[in-house]
mmCIF file of C-alpha atoms in Angstrom:
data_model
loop_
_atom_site.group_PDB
_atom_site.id
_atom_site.type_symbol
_atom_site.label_atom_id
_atom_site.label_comp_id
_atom_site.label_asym_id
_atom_site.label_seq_id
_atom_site.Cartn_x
_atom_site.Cartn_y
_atom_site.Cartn_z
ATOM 1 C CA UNK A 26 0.000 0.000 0.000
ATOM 2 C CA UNK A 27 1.692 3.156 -1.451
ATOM 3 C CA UNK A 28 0.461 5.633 0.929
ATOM 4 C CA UNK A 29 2.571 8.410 -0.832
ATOM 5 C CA UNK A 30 3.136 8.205 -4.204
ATOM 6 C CA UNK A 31 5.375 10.162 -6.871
ATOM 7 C CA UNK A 32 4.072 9.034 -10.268
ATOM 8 C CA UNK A 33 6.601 11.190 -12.230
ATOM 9 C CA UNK A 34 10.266 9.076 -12.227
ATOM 10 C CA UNK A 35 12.101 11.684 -13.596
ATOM 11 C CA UNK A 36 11.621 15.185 -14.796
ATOM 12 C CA UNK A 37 14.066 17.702 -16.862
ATOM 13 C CA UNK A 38 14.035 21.044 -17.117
ATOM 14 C CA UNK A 39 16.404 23.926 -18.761
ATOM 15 C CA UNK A 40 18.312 26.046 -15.972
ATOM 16 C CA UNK A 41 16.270 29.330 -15.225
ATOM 17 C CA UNK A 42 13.008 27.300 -15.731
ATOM 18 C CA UNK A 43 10.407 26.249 -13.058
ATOM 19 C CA UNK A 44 10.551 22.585 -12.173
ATOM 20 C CA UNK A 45 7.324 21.202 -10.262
ATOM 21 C CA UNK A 46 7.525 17.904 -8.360
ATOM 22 C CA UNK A 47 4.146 16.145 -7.827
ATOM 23 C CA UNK A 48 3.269 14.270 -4.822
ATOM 24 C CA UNK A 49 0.086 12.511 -4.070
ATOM 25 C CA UNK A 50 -1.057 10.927 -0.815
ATOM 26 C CA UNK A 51 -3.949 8.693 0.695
ATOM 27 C CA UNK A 52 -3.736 8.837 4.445
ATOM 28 C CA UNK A 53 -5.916 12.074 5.548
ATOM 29 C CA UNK A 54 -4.460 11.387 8.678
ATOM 30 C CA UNK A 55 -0.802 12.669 7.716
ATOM 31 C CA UNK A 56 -0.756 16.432 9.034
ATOM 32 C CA UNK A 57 2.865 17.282 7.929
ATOM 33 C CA UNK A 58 4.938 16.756 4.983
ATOM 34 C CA UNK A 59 8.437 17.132 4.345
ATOM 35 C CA UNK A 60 10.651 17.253 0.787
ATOM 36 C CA UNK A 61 14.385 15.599 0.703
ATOM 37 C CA UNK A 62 16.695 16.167 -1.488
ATOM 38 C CA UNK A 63 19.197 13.391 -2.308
ATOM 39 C CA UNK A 64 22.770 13.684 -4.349
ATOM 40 C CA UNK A 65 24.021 9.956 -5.779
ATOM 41 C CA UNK A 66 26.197 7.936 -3.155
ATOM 42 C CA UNK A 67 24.957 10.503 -0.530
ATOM 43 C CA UNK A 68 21.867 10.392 2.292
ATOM 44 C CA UNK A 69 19.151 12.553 1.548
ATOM 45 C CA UNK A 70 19.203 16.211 2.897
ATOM 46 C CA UNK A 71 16.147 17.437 4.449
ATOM 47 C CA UNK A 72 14.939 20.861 2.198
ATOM 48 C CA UNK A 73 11.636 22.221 2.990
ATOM 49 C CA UNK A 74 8.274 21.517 4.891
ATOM 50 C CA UNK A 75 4.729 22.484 5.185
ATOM 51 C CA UNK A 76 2.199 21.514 8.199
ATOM 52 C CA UNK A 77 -1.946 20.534 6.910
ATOM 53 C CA UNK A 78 -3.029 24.509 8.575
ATOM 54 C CA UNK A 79 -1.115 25.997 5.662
ATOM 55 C CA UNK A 80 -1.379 25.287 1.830
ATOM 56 C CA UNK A 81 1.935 27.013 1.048
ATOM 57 C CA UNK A 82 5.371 27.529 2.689
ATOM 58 C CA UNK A 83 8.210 29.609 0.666
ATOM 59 C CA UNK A 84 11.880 29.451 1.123
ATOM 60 C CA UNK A 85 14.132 31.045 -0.921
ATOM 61 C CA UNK A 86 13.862 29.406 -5.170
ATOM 62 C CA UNK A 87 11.815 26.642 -3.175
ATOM 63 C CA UNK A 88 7.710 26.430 -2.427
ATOM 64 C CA UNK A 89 5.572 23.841 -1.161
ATOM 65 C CA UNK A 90 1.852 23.948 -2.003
ATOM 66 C CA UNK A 91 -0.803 21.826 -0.053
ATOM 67 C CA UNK A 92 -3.930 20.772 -1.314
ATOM 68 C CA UNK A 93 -5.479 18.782 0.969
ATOM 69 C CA UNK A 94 -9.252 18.203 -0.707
ATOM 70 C CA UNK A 95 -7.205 16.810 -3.521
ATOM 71 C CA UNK A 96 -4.464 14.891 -1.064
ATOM 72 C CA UNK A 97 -1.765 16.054 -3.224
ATOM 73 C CA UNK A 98 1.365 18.154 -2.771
ATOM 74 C CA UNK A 99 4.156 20.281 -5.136
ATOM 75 C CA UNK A 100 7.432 21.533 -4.670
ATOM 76 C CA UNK A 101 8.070 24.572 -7.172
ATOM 77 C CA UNK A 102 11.895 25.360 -7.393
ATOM 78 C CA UNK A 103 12.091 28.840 -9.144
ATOM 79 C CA UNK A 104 14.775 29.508 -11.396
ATOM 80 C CA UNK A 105 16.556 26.042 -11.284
ATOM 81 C CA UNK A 106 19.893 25.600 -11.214
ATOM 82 C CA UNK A 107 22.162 22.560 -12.758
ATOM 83 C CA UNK A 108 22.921 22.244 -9.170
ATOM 84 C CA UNK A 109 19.629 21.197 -8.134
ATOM 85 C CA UNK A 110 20.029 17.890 -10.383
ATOM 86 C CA UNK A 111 19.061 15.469 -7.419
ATOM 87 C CA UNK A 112 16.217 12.609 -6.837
ATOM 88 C CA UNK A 113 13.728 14.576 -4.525
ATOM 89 C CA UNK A 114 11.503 12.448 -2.146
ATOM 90 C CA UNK A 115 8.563 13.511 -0.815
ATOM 91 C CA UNK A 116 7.559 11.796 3.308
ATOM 92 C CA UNK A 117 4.887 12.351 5.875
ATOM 93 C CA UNK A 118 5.874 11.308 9.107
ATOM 94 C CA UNK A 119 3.383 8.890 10.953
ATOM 95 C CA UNK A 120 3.255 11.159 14.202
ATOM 96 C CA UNK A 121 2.384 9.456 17.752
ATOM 97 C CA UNK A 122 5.026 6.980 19.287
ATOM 98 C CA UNK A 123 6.585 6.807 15.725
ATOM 99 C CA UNK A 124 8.511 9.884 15.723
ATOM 100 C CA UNK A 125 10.505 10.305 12.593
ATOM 101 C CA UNK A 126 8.878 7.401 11.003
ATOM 102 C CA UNK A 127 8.461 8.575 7.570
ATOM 103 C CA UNK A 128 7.104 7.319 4.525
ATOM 104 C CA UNK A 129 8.355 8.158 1.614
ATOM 105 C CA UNK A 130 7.223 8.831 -2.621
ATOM 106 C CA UNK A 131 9.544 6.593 -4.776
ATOM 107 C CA UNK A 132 11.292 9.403 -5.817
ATOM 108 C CA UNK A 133 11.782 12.131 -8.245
ATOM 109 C CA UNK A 134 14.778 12.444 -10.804
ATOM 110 C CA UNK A 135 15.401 16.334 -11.969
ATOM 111 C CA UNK A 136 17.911 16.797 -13.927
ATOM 112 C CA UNK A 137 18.278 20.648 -14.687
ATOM 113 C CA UNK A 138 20.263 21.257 -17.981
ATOM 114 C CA UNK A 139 22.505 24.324 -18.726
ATOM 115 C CA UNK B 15 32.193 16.632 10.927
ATOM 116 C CA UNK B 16 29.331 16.256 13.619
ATOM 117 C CA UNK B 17 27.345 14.479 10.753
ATOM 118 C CA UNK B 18 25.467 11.089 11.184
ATOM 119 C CA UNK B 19 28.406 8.653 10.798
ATOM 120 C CA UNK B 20 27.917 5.333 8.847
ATOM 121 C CA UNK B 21 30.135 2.296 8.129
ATOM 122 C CA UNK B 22 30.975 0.682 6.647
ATOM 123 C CA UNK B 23 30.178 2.467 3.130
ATOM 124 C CA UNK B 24 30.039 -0.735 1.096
ATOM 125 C CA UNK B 25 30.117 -4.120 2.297
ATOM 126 C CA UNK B 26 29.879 -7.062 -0.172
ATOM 127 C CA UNK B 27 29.321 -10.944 1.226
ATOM 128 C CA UNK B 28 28.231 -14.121 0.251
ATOM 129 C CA UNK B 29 24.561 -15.145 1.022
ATOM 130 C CA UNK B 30 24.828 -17.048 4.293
ATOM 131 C CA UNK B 31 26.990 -14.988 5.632
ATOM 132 C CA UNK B 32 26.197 -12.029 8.288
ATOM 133 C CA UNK B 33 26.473 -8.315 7.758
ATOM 134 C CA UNK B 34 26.933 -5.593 10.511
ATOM 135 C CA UNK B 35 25.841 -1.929 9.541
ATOM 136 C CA UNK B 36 27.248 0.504 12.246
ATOM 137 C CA UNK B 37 25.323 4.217 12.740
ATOM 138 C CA UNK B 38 27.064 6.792 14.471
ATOM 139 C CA UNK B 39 24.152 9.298 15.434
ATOM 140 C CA UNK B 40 24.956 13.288 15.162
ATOM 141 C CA UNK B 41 26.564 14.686 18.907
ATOM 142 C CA UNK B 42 23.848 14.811 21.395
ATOM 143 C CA UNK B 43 21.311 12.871 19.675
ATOM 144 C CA UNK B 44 19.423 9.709 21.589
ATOM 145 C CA UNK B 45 17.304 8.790 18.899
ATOM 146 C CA UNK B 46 18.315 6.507 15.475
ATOM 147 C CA UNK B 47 16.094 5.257 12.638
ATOM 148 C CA UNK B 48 17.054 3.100 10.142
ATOM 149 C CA UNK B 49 15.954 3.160 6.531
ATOM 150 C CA UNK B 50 15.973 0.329 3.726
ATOM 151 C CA UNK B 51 16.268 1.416 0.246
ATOM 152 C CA UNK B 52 15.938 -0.789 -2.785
ATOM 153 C CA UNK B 53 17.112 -0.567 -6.589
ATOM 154 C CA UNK B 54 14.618 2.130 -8.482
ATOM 155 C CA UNK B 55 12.541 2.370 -4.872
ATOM 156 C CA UNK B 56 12.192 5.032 -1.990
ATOM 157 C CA UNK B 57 13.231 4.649 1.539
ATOM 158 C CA UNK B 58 11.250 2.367 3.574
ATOM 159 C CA UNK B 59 11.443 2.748 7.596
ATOM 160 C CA UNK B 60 12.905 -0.176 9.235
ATOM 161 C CA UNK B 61 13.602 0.300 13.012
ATOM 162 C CA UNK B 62 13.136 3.344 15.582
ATOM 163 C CA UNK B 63 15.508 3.364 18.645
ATOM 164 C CA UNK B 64 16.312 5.359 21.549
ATOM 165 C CA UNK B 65 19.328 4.912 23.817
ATOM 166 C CA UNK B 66 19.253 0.930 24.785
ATOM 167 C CA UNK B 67 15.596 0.647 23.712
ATOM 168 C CA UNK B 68 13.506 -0.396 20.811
ATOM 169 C CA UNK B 69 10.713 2.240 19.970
ATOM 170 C CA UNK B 70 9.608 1.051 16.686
ATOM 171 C CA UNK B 71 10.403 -2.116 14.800
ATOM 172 C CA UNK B 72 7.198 -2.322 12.619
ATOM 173 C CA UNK B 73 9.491 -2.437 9.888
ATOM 174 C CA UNK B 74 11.568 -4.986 9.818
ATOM 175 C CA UNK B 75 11.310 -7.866 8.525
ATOM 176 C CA UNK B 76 10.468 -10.970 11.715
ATOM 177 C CA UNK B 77 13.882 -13.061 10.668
ATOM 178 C CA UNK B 78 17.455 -12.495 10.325
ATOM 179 C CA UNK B 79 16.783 -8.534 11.053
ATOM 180 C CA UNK B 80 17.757 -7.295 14.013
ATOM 181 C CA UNK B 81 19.012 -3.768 15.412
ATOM 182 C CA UNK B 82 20.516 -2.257 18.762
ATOM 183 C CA UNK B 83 21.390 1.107 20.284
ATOM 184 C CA UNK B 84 23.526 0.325 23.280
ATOM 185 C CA UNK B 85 24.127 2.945 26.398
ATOM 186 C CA UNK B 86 27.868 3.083 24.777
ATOM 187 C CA UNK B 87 28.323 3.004 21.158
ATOM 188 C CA UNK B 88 26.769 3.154 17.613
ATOM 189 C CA UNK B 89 23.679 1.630 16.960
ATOM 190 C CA UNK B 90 24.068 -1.570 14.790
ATOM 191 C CA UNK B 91 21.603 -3.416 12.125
ATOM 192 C CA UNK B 92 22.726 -7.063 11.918
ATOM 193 C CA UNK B 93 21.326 -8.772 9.021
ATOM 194 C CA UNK B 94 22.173 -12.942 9.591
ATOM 195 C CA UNK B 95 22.503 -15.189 6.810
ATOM 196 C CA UNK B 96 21.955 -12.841 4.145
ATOM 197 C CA UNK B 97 19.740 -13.220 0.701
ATOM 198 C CA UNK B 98 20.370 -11.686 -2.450
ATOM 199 C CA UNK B 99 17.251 -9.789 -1.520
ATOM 200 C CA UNK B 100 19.112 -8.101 1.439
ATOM 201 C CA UNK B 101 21.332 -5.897 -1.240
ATOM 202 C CA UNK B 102 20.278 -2.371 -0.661
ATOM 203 C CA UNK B 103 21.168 0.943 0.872
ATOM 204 C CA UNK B 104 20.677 1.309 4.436
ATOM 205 C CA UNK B 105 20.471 4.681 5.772
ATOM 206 C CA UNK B 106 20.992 5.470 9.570
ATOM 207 C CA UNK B 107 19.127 8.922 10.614
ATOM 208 C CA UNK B 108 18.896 10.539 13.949
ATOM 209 C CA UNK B 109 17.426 13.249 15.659
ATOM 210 C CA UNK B 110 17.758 15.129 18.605
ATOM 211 C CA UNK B 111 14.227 14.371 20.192
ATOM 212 C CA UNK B 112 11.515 12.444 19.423
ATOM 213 C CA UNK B 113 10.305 14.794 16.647
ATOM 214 C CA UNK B 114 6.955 14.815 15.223
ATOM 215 C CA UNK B 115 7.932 16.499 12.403
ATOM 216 C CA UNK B 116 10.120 14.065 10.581
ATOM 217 C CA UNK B 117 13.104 16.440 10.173
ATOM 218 C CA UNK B 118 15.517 13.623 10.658
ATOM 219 C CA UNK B 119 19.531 13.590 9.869
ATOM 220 C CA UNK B 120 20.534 11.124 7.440
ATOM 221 C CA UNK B 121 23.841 9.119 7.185
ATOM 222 C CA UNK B 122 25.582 8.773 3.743
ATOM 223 C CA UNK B 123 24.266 4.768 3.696
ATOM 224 C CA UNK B 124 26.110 1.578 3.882
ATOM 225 C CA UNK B 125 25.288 -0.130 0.655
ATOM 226 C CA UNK B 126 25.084 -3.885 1.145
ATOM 227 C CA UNK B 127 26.014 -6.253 -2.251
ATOM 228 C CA UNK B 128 25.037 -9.928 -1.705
ATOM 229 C CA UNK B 129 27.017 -12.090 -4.238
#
């Protein structure tokens, strides 16, 4: 049971362009989502989150938009840089006892070209 | 480097065999998670452990699995008699406190090959 799902494997964009990562999800019950950001060989890199009372959060070229009648979330990075070539993972912690138990999309490819 | 230590980085052995996965959490963190990832897949939560105690263990699997976090020491994932199913990253994160916001600190992975 894919409880968060990324149904885009890879996406590529030109540098300067928007890239938008999708992220859907099933369990109303998640009230906080996170994106990571993950270089080859390296563990992923927490970048930005956004808590179910808001349905955006902004920092710096990255924003998170919630929409939670439709269960499903974005990450807009704005311009993109050849830097931000990474697989980007979108999670929702499970909350309670399970602190820091995440689950996590299968992952987004962006490559950003020069 | 205060980072989330890991080792080893790559470990190859023979199916049968038994792997050790060591997870150095950041300074003044008590609380380690380990992560599973697959070929092509995303991480899936294995274990959640506090100093000397098992939180979590909802994911992993009943045999052959098994982690610890001891009062002194990293926190090791032992995987016994190992399939060629076993070969995967595994990612060690930790936090400072049991956060309810998932903003966890992730190792650089041990990546296991079973030949």
């Amino acid at each position: 049971d894919q409880q968060v799902k990324q149904n885009s494997p890879s996406l590529s964009v030109q540098e300067g362009r928007i890239s938008i990562l999708n992220c859907d999800y099933t369990n109303s019950m998640f009230d906080y989502f996170l994106w990571y950001k993950k270089y080859p060989a390296e563990g992923p890199t927490f970048l930005i989150s956004i808590s179910s009372i808001k349905d955006k959060n902004e920092d710096g070229r990255f924003t998170v938009f919630l929409n939670k009648s439709a269960k499903h979330l974005s990450l807009h990075i704005v311009p993109s840089q050849p830097g931000d070539s990474a697989v980007y993972f979108c999670a929702a912690p499970g909350g309670g006892t399970s602190y820091g138990k995440l689950t996590f999309g299968q992952g987004t490819i962006l490559t950003v070209h020069p | 480097n205060a980072g989330v230590m890991q080792n080893p980085r790559h470990l190859v052995r023979r199916r049968g065999q038994e792997a050790r996965l060591r997870c150095s959490p950041m300074k003044g963190h008590s609380h380690v998670y380990w992560y599973r990832q697959l070929p092509e897949e995303g991480l899936k939560f294995m274990v959640y452990l506090q100093k000397e105690n098992i939180i979590d263990e909802s994911g992993m699997p009943k045999e052959r699995f098994s982690a610890e976090f001891p009062k002194e020491g990293p926190s090791i994932l032992r995987i016994q008699q190992v399939v060629r199913g076993d070969s995967a990253a595994y990612f060690c994160a930790s936090s400072l406190s049991g956060t309810n916001t998932g903003e966890l600190f992730f190792g650089e992975g041990s990546r296991l090959t079973v030949l």
